[in-house]
PDB file of C-alpha atoms in Angstrom:
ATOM      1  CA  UNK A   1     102.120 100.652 132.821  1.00  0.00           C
ATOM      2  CA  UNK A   2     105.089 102.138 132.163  1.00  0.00           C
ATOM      3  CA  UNK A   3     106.335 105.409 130.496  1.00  0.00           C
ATOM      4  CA  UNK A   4     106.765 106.757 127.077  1.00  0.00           C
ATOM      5  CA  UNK A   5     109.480 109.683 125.929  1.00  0.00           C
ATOM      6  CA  UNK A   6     110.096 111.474 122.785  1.00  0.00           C
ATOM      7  CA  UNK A   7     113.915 111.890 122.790  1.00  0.00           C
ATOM      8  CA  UNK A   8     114.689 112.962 126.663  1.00  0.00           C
ATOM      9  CA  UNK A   9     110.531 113.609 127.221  1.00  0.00           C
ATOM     10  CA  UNK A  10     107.976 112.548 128.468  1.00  0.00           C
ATOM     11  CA  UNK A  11     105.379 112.278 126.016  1.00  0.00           C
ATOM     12  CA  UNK A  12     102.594 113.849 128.515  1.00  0.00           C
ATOM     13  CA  UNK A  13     104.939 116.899 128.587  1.00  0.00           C
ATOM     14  CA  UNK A  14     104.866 117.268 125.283  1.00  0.00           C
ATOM     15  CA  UNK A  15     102.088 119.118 123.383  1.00  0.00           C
ATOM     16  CA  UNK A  16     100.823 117.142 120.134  1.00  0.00           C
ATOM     17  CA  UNK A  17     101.506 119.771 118.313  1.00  0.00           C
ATOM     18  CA  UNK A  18     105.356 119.529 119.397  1.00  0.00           C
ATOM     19  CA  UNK A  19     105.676 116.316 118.693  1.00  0.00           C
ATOM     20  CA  UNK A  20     106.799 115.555 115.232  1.00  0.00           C
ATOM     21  CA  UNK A  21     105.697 112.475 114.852  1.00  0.00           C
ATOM     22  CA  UNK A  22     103.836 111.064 112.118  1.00  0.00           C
ATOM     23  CA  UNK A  23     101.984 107.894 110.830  1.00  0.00           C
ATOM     24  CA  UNK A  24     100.418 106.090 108.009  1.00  0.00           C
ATOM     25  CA  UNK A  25      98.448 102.971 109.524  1.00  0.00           C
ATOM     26  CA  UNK A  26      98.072  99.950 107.649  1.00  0.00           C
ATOM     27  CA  UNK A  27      94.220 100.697 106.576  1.00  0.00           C
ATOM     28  CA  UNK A  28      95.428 104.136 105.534  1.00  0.00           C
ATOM     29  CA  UNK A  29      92.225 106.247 104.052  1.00  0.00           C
ATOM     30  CA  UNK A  30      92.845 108.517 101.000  1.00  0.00           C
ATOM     31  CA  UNK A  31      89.756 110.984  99.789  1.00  0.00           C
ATOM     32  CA  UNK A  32      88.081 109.643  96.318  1.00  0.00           C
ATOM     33  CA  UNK A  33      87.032 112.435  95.353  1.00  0.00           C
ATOM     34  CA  UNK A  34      90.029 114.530  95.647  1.00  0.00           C
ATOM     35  CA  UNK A  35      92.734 114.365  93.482  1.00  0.00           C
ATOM     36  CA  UNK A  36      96.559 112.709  94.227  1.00  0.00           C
ATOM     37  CA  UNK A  37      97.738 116.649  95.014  1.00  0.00           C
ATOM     38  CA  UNK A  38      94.912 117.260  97.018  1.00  0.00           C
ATOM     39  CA  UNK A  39      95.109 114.549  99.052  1.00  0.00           C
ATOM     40  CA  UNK A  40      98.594 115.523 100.119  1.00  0.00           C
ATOM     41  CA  UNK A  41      97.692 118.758 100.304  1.00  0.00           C
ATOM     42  CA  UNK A  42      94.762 118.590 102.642  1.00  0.00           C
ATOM     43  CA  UNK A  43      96.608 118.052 106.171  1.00  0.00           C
ATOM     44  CA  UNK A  44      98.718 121.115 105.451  1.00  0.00           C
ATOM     45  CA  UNK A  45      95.416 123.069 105.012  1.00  0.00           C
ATOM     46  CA  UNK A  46      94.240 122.043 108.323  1.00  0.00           C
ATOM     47  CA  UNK A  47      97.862 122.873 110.049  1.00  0.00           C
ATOM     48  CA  UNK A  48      98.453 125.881 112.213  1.00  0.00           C
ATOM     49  CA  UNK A  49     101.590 127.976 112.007  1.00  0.00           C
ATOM     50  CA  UNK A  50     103.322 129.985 114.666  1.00  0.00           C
ATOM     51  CA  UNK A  51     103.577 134.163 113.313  1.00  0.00           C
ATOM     52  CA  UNK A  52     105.143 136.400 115.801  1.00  0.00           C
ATOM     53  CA  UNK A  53     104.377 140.247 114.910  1.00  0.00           C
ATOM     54  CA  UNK A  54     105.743 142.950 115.636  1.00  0.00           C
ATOM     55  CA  UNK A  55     104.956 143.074 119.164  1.00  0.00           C
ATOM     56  CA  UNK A  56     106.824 140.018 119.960  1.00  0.00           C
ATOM     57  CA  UNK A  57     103.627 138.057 120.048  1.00  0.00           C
ATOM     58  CA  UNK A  58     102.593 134.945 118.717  1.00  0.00           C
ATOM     59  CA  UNK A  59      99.813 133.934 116.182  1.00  0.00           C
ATOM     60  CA  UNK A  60      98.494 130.961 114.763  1.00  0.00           C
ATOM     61  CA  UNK A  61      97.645 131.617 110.906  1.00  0.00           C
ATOM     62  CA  UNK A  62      96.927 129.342 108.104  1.00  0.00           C
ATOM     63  CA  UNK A  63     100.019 127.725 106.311  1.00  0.00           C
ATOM     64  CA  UNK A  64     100.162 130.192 103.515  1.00  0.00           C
ATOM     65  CA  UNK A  65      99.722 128.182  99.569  1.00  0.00           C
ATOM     66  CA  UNK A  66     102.792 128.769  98.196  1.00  0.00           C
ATOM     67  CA  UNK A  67     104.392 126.826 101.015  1.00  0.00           C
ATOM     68  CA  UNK A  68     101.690 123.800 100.773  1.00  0.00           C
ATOM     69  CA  UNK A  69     102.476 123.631  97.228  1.00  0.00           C
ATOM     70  CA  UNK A  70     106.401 123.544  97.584  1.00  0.00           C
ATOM     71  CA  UNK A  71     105.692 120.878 100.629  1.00  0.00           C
ATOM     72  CA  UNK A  72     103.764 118.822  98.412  1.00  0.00           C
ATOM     73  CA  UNK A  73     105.684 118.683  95.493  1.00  0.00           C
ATOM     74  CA  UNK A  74     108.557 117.925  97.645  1.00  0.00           C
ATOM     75  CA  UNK A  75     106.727 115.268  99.588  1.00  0.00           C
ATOM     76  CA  UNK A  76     106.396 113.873  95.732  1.00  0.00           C
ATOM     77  CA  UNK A  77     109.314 113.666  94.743  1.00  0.00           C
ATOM     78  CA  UNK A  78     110.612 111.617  97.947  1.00  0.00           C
ATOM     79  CA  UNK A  79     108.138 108.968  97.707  1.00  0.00           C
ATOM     80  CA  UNK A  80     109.155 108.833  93.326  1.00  0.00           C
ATOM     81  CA  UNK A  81     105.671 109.978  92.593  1.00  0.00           C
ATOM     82  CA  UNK A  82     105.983 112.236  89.095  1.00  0.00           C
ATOM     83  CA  UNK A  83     104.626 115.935  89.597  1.00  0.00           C
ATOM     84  CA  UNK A  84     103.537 116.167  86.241  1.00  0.00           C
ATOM     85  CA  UNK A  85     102.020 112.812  85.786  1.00  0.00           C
ATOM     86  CA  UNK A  86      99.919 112.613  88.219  1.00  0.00           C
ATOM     87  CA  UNK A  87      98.607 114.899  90.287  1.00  0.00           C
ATOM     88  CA  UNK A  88      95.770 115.967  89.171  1.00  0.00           C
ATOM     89  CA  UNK A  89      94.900 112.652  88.857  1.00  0.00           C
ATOM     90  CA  UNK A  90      92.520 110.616  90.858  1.00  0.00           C
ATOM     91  CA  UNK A  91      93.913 108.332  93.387  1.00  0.00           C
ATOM     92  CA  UNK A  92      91.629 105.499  91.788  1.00  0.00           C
ATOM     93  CA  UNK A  93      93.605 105.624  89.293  1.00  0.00           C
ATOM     94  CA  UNK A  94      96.741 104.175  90.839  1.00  0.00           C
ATOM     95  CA  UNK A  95      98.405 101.026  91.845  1.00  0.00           C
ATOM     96  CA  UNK A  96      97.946  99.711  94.709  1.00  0.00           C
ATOM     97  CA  UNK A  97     101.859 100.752  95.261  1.00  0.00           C
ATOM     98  CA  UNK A  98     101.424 104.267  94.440  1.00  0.00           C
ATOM     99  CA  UNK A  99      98.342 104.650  96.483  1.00  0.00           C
ATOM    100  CA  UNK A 100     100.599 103.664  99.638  1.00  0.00           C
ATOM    101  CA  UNK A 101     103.249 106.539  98.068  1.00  0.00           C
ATOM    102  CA  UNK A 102     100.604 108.874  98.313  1.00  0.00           C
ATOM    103  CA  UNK A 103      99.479 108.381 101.943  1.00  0.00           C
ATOM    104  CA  UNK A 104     103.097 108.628 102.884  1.00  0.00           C
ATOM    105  CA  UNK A 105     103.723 111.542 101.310  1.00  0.00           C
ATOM    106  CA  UNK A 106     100.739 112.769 102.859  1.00  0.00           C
ATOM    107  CA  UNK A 107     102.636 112.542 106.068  1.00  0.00           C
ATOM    108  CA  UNK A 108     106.039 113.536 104.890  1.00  0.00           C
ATOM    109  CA  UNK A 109     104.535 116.818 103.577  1.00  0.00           C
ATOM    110  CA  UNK A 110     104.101 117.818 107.488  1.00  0.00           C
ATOM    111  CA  UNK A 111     108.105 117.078 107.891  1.00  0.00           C
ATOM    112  CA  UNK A 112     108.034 115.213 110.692  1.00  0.00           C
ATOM    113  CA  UNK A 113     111.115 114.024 112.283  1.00  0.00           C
ATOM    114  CA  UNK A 114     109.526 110.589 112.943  1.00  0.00           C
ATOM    115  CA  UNK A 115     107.418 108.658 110.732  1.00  0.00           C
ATOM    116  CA  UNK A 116     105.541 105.603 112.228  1.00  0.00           C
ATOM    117  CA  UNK A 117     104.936 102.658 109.471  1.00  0.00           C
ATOM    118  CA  UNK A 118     102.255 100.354 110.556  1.00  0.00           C
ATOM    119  CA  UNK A 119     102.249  96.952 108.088  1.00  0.00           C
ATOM    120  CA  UNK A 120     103.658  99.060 105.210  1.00  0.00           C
ATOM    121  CA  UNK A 121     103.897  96.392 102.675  1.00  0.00           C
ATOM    122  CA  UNK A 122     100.346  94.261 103.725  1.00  0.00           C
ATOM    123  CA  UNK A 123      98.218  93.657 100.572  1.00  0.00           C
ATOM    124  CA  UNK A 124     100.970  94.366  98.078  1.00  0.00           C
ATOM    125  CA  UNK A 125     102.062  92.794  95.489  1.00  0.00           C
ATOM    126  CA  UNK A 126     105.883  91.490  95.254  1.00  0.00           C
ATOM    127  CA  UNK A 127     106.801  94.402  93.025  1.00  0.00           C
ATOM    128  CA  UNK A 128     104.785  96.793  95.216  1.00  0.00           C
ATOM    129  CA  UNK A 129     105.931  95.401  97.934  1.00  0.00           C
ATOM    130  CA  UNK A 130     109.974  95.593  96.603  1.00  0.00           C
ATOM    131  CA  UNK A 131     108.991  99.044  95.615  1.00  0.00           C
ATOM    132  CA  UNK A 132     107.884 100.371  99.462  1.00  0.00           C
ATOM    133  CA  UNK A 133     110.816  98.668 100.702  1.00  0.00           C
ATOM    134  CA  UNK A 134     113.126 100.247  98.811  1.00  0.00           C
ATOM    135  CA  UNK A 135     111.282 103.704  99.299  1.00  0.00           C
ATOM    136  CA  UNK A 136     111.353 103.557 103.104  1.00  0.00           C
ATOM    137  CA  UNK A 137     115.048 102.521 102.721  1.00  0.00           C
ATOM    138  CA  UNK A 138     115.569 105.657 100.542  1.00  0.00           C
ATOM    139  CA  UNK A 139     113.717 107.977 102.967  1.00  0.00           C
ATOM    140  CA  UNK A 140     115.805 106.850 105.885  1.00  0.00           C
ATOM    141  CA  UNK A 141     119.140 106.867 103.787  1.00  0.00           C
ATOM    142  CA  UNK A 142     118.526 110.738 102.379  1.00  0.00           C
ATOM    143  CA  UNK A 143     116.850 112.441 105.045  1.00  0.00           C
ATOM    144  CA  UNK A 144     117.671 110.885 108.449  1.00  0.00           C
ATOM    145  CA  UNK A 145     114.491 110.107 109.404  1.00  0.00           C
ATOM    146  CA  UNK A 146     113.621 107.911 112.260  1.00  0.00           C
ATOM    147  CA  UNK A 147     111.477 105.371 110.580  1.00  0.00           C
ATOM    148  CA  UNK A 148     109.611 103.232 112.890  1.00  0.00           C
ATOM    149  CA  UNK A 149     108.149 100.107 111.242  1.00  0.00           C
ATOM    150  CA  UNK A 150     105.447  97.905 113.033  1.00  0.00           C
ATOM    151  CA  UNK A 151     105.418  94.422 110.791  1.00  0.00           C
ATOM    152  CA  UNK A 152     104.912  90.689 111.127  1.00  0.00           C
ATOM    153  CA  UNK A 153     106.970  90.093 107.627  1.00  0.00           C
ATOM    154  CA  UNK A 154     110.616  88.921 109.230  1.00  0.00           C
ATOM    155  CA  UNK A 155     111.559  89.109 105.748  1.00  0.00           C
ATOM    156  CA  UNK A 156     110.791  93.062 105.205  1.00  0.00           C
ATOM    157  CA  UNK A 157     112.302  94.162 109.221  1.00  0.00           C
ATOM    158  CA  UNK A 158     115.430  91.544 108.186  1.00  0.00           C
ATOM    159  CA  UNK A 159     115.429  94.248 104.879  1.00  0.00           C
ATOM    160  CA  UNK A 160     115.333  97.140 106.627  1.00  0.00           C
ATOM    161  CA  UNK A 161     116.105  96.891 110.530  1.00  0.00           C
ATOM    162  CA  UNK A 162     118.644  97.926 112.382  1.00  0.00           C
ATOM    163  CA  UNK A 163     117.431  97.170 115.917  1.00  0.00           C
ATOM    164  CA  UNK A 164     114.362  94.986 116.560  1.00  0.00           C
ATOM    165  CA  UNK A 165     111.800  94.974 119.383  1.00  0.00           C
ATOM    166  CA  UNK A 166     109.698  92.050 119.532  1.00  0.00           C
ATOM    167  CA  UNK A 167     106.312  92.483 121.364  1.00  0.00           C
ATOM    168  CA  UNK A 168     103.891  90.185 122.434  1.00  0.00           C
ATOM    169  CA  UNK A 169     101.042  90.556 124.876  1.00  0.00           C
ATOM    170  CA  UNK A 170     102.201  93.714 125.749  1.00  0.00           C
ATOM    171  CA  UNK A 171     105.642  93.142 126.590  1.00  0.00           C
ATOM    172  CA  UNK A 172     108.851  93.647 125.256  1.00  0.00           C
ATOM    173  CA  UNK A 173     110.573  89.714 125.211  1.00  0.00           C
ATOM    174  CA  UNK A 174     113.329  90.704 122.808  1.00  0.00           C
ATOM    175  CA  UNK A 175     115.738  93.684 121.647  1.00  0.00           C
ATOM    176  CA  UNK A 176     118.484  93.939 119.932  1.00  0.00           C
ATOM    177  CA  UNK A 177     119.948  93.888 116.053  1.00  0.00           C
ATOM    178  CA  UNK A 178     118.332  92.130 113.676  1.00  0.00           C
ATOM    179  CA  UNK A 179     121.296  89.274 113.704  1.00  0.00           C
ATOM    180  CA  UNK A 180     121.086  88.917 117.737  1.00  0.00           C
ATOM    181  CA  UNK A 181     116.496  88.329 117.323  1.00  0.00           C
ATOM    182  CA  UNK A 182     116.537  86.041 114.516  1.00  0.00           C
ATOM    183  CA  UNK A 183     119.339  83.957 116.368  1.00  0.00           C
ATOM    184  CA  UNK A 184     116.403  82.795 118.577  1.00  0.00           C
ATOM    185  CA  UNK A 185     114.082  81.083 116.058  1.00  0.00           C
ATOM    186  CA  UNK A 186     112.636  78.607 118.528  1.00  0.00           C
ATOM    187  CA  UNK A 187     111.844  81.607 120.575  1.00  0.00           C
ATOM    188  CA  UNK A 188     109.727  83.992 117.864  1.00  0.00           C
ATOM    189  CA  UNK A 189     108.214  80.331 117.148  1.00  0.00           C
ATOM    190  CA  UNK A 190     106.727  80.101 120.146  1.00  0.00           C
ATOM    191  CA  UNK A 191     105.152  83.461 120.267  1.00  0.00           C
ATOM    192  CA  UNK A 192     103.559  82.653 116.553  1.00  0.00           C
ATOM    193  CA  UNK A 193     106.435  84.721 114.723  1.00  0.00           C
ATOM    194  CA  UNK A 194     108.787  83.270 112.556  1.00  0.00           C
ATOM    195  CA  UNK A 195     112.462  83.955 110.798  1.00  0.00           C
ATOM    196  CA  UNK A 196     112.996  85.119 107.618  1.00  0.00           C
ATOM    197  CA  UNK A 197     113.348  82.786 104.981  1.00  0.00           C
ATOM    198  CA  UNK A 198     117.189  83.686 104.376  1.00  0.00           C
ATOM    199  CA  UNK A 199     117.434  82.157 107.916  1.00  0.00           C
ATOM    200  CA  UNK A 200     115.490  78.690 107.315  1.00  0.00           C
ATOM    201  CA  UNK A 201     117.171  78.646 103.775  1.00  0.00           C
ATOM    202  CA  UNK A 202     121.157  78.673 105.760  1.00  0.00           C
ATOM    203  CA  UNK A 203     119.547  76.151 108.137  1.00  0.00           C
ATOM    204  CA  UNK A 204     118.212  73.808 105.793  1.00  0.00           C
ATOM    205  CA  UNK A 205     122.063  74.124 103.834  1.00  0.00           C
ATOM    206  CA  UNK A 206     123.404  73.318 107.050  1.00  0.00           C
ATOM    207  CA  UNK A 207     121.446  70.157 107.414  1.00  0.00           C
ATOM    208  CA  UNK A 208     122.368  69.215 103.959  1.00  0.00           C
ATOM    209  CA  UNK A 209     126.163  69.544 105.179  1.00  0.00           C
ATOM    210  CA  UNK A 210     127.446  72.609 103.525  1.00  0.00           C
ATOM    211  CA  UNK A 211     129.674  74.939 105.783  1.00  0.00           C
ATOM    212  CA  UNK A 212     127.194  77.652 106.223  1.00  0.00           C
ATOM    213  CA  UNK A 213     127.937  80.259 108.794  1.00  0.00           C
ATOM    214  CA  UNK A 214     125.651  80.973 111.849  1.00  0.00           C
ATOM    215  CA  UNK A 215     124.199  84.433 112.058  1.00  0.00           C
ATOM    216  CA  UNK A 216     123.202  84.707 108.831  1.00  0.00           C
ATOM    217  CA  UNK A 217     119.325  86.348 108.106  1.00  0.00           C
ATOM    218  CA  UNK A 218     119.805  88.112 104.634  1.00  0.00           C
ATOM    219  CA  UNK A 219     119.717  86.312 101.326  1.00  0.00           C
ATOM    220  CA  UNK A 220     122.071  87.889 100.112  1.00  0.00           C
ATOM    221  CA  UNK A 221     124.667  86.317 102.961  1.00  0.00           C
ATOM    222  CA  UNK A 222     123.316  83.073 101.724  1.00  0.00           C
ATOM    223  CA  UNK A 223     123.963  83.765  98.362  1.00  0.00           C
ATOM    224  CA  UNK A 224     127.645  84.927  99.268  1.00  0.00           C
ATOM    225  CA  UNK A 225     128.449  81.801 101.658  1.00  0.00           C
ATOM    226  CA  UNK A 226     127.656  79.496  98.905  1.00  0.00           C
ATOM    227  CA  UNK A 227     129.498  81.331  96.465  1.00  0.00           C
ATOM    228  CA  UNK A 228     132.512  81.196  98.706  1.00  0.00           C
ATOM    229  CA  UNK A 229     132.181  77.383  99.139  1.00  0.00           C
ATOM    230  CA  UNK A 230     131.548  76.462  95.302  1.00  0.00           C
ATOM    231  CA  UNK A 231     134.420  78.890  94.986  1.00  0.00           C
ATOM    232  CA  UNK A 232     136.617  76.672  97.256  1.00  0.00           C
ATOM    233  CA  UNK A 233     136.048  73.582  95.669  1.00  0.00           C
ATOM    234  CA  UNK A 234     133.678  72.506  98.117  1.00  0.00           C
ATOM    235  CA  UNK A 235     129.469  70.900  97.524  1.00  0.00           C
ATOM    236  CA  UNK A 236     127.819  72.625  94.754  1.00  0.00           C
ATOM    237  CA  UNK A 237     124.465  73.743  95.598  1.00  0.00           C
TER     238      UNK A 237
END
């Protein structure tokens, strides 16, 4: 039930093609046997382009190479991925890290306006994991891009988010900023989530009697709150 809009439209009134959005799921597939450029390269090969001649009519043609090389190079150099180093590598070559740059470049290299991040950091290790984080982060910061991030980590949405929808069977049962959601702990408990560890860490500092503010779902607030109290004179943690 219900009904879905890009912007001010519904989605059924929009043709796919019109849509501008884009996603890289969580089992993203990348082609062995082509290498890192052609991977990023390939949806741009398969993508129609409007021409209108002369005549005031409109043509679909081929993307033309010289503009599927400057998208993928730039798609490249947003997700940090050196030109010269690799591309004309293989992608088995690559860290587990750079094999998720290279899907999401894959995607960025169509420009879309929307990019759709399903479980972006699952299977990564912590410094892949940092590394994504701070990408998406960068993407967002640089280019305006409405990043949409489906995740169970509280710890990566309480890095990133600025609003927070919390889904379960279905249904929307919370929405709001990231400081209003992880105010109801019990609640995400009960639906098998859970808070991020910045949150259990101020709760747990609470318990212990320090003078930790509510609200708090960032390390880094930890960190500062405890600085300001050792900094007072007050418990040393």
């Amino acid at each position: 039930g219900g009904e879905m809009y890009i912007g001010d439209r519904l989605i059924n009134d929009v043709p796919p093609k019109d849509r501008d959005i884009a996603m890289v799921f969580q089992n993203y597939a990348l082609y062995p046997h082509m290498t890192v450029y052609e991977n990023i390269a390939f949806p741009l090969k398969l993508k129609k382009i409007a021409e209108t001649d002369a005549d005031g009519k409109t043509h679909l043609k081929k993307m033309p190479n010289d503009e599927i090389d400057r998208r993928v190079r730039t798609a490249m150099r947003r997700v940090a991925l050196d030109y010269d180093k690799i591309a004309e590598r293989s992608v088995f070559e690559l860290s587990g890290g750079q094999m998720r740059r290279v899907a999401i470049a894959g995607v960025l290299a169509m420009e879309p306006q929307t990019l759709v991040l399903d479980e972006p950091c699952a299977g990564l290790d912590p410094r892949g994991r940092e590394e994504i984080l701070g990408l998406i982060s960068d993407l967002h910061r640089e280019s305006g891009t409405t990043i949409v991030m489906v995740s169970h980590s509280m710890d990566d949405v309480a890095a990133l988010a600025e609003r927070v929808i919390v889904m379960n069977h279905g249904s929307v049962v919370m929405d709001g900023t990231p400081r209003e959601v992880f105010a109801k702990g019990e609640e995400l408990r009960a639906i098998g989530l859970d808070v991020p560890q910045a949150v259990e860490l101020a709760q747990k500092l609470r318990e212990k009697g320090f003078d930790i503010p509510e609200g708090i779902y960032r390390m880094d607030e930890v960190r500062a709150a405890v600085e300001a109290i050792v900094g007072k004179g007050g418990r040393h943690a």
